[in-house]
Amino acid sequence: ASGMRKDLVGVDLYYLGMLHWIAENLDGTAERLLKYIASGDAAADRSQTARSIVVVVLAKQKKTEDAERILADYVKNEPQKLTERARMEGELAKAYQVQRDFVRMAPHAEEAFKASKALLADASSRSRGLDEIRDNGMLVFEAYRDTGNAEKAVGALDELIASAVSTQSPSLYYYAADAKITYL
C-alpha cells in the first residue's frame, strides 16, 4: 500500500470510490465518495450518483442517521434518478426493518415503492422493475403490518395488486393476492 498515491483529487476520488464499491469495500467507498462530493469541483451528476451510493453504503452499515443526512442532500440537488432514489429508499427501509424501527421504515418504503412504480413506465427495465415493485411494495406492507396499521398494510397489498393488473403481470398478481389472503 506504500505505493498508493496520496494526491488524488476531483474525478480520481470518484473513480477510486467506484472501484471500492465494485470491490464491496464499503468503508473505502464512503470515504472516497464523500471526499469527492466535498472537493468542490465535483460534477453535479457524479455528485448525485456518489451521494446515492454513500446512502446505500451507510444504510447497509446501519448508520441510518448519516444516511438520512446524505439522502436529504441528494433530494435538495439535481439531477435525480428514479433508480438511485428507489435504491437509497429501499436500503434505508431495510436498515430500519432490521432495527425493528417500523415507524421510520414506512416512509422510506413508501418512497422506494413510488420510485419503482414510476420506473416501470420505462419498458427497458420492465422485468427488473416488476421485481423492484414487488420488493418495495412488500416493504411498505411489512412496515405497516409490524406497526399494527392493518388498513395501510392491506392498502399496500391492494396497490401491489393494482400494479399487477396495470402491468398485466400474473405472477405479481398471484404473489400480492396470496400475501393478502395469508395476512387476512
XYZ file of C-alpha atoms in Angstrom:
184
model
C 0.000 0.000 0.000
C 3.034 2.293 0.305
C 2.914 2.803 -3.473
C -0.568 4.337 -3.350
C -0.908 7.919 -4.474
C -1.881 10.310 -1.714
C -2.585 13.278 -4.002
C -5.873 12.143 -5.522
C -8.265 14.958 -6.347
C -11.538 15.527 -8.127
C -12.687 12.865 -10.519
C -9.886 10.481 -9.407
C -11.565 10.274 -5.995
C -14.876 9.474 -7.700
C -13.401 6.623 -9.745
C -11.441 5.279 -6.789
C -14.661 5.333 -4.760
C -16.420 3.412 -7.543
C -13.612 0.822 -7.600
C -14.030 0.348 -3.838
C -17.798 -0.035 -4.432
C -17.227 -2.741 -7.065
C -14.817 -4.478 -4.670
C -17.504 -4.269 -1.931
C -15.184 -2.276 0.331
C -17.886 -0.181 1.992
C -15.598 1.959 4.170
C -13.321 2.807 1.238
C -16.346 3.598 -0.940
C -17.894 6.028 1.537
C -14.583 7.684 2.406
C -13.556 8.391 -1.221
C -17.003 9.416 -2.445
C -17.585 11.772 0.486
C -14.198 13.382 -0.231
C -15.196 13.716 -3.888
C -18.520 15.396 -3.010
C -16.737 17.780 -0.636
C -13.983 18.571 -3.172
C -15.887 21.487 -4.686
C -15.014 20.582 -8.275
C -17.435 17.680 -8.482
C -19.793 17.443 -11.476
C -23.485 17.571 -10.469
C -24.437 14.188 -11.954
C -21.423 12.403 -10.447
C -22.041 14.084 -7.080
C -25.601 12.788 -7.075
C -24.513 9.259 -8.001
C -21.824 9.448 -5.313
C -24.425 10.577 -2.741
C -26.762 7.750 -3.730
C -24.036 5.129 -3.288
C -22.939 6.622 0.043
C -26.549 6.446 1.315
C -26.713 2.760 0.310
C -23.349 2.059 1.992
C -24.342 3.838 5.214
C -27.722 2.078 5.272
C -26.005 -1.304 4.807
C -23.718 -0.365 7.734
C -26.808 0.586 9.820
C -25.555 4.200 10.039
C -29.071 5.453 9.425
C -28.600 8.969 10.811
C -25.692 9.674 8.444
C -27.584 8.044 5.563
C -30.613 10.283 6.231
C -28.387 13.377 6.106
C -26.836 12.429 2.739
C -30.264 11.455 1.369
C -31.544 14.924 2.320
C -28.626 16.432 0.341
C -29.489 14.214 -2.621
C -33.128 15.340 -2.568
C -32.028 19.016 -2.498
C -29.842 18.626 -5.596
C -30.181 17.737 -9.260
C -30.182 15.627 -11.329
C -32.214 12.951 -9.543
C -32.656 9.452 -10.953
C -35.556 7.183 -10.032
C -33.209 4.177 -9.956
C -30.976 5.907 -7.393
C -33.944 7.080 -5.342
C -35.529 3.613 -5.287
C -32.254 2.017 -4.203
C -31.485 4.538 -1.440
C -35.007 4.500 -0.001
C -35.195 0.704 -0.186
C -31.879 0.223 1.604
C -32.872 2.672 4.345
C -36.225 0.898 4.761
C -34.387 -2.431 5.137
C -31.945 -0.941 7.662
C -34.834 0.316 9.799
C -36.595 -3.030 9.404
C -33.548 -4.828 10.845
C -33.585 -2.324 13.739
C -37.329 -3.038 14.153
C -37.976 0.701 13.760
C -41.070 0.286 11.610
C -42.221 3.880 12.076
C -39.039 5.171 10.393
C -39.115 2.287 7.905
C -42.548 3.132 6.472
C -41.866 6.485 4.734
C -38.693 5.120 3.084
C -40.548 2.003 1.936
C -43.287 4.276 0.515
C -40.742 6.399 -1.415
C -38.963 3.303 -2.765
C -42.310 1.840 -3.876
C -43.307 5.128 -5.541
C -39.992 5.361 -7.428
C -40.249 1.708 -8.507
C -43.740 2.221 -9.890
C -42.592 5.305 -11.826
C -39.631 3.329 -13.205
C -41.922 0.646 -14.564
C -43.196 3.113 -17.165
C -39.776 2.657 -18.797
C -40.183 -0.570 -20.787
C -36.437 -1.299 -20.922
C -36.334 -2.004 -17.191
C -39.615 -3.964 -17.061
C -38.538 -7.280 -15.525
C -36.233 -5.593 -13.025
C -38.966 -3.036 -12.437
C -41.545 -5.686 -11.557
C -39.126 -7.261 -9.072
C -38.465 -3.843 -7.515
C -42.184 -3.057 -7.273
C -42.802 -6.398 -5.548
C -39.887 -5.950 -3.125
C -40.656 -2.317 -2.288
C -44.417 -2.896 -2.080
C -43.756 -5.711 0.381
C -41.509 -3.396 2.427
C -44.437 -0.962 2.699
C -46.764 -3.826 3.679
C -44.301 -5.157 6.293
C -43.721 -1.704 7.792
C -47.447 -1.179 8.360
C -48.106 -4.797 9.364
C -45.400 -4.526 12.002
C -46.673 -1.187 13.352
C -50.136 -2.723 13.616
C -51.692 -0.495 10.947
C -53.848 -3.137 9.201
C -55.601 -0.593 6.970
C -52.355 0.704 5.444
C -50.886 -2.820 5.303
C -53.852 -4.062 3.250
C -53.713 -0.826 1.221
C -50.115 -1.585 0.232
C -51.090 -5.081 -0.921
C -54.070 -3.647 -2.841
C -51.680 -1.217 -4.549
C -49.444 -4.147 -5.481
C -52.461 -5.960 -6.927
C -53.396 -2.818 -8.890
C -49.816 -2.580 -10.204
C -50.032 -6.223 -11.279
C -53.269 -5.554 -13.159
C -51.967 -2.385 -14.850
C -48.739 -4.131 -15.924
C -50.566 -7.362 -16.823
C -48.248 -9.397 -14.600
C -49.961 -12.626 -13.470
C -47.003 -13.577 -11.251
C -47.085 -10.256 -9.367
C -50.879 -10.517 -9.065
C -50.661 -14.021 -7.625
C -47.864 -13.014 -5.240
C -49.737 -9.958 -3.904
C -53.109 -11.713 -3.692
C -51.517 -14.642 -1.854
C -49.831 -12.248 0.605
C -53.178 -10.508 1.199
C -55.061 -13.781 1.783
C -52.321 -15.001 4.132
C -52.344 -11.697 6.046
C -56.130 -11.514 6.375
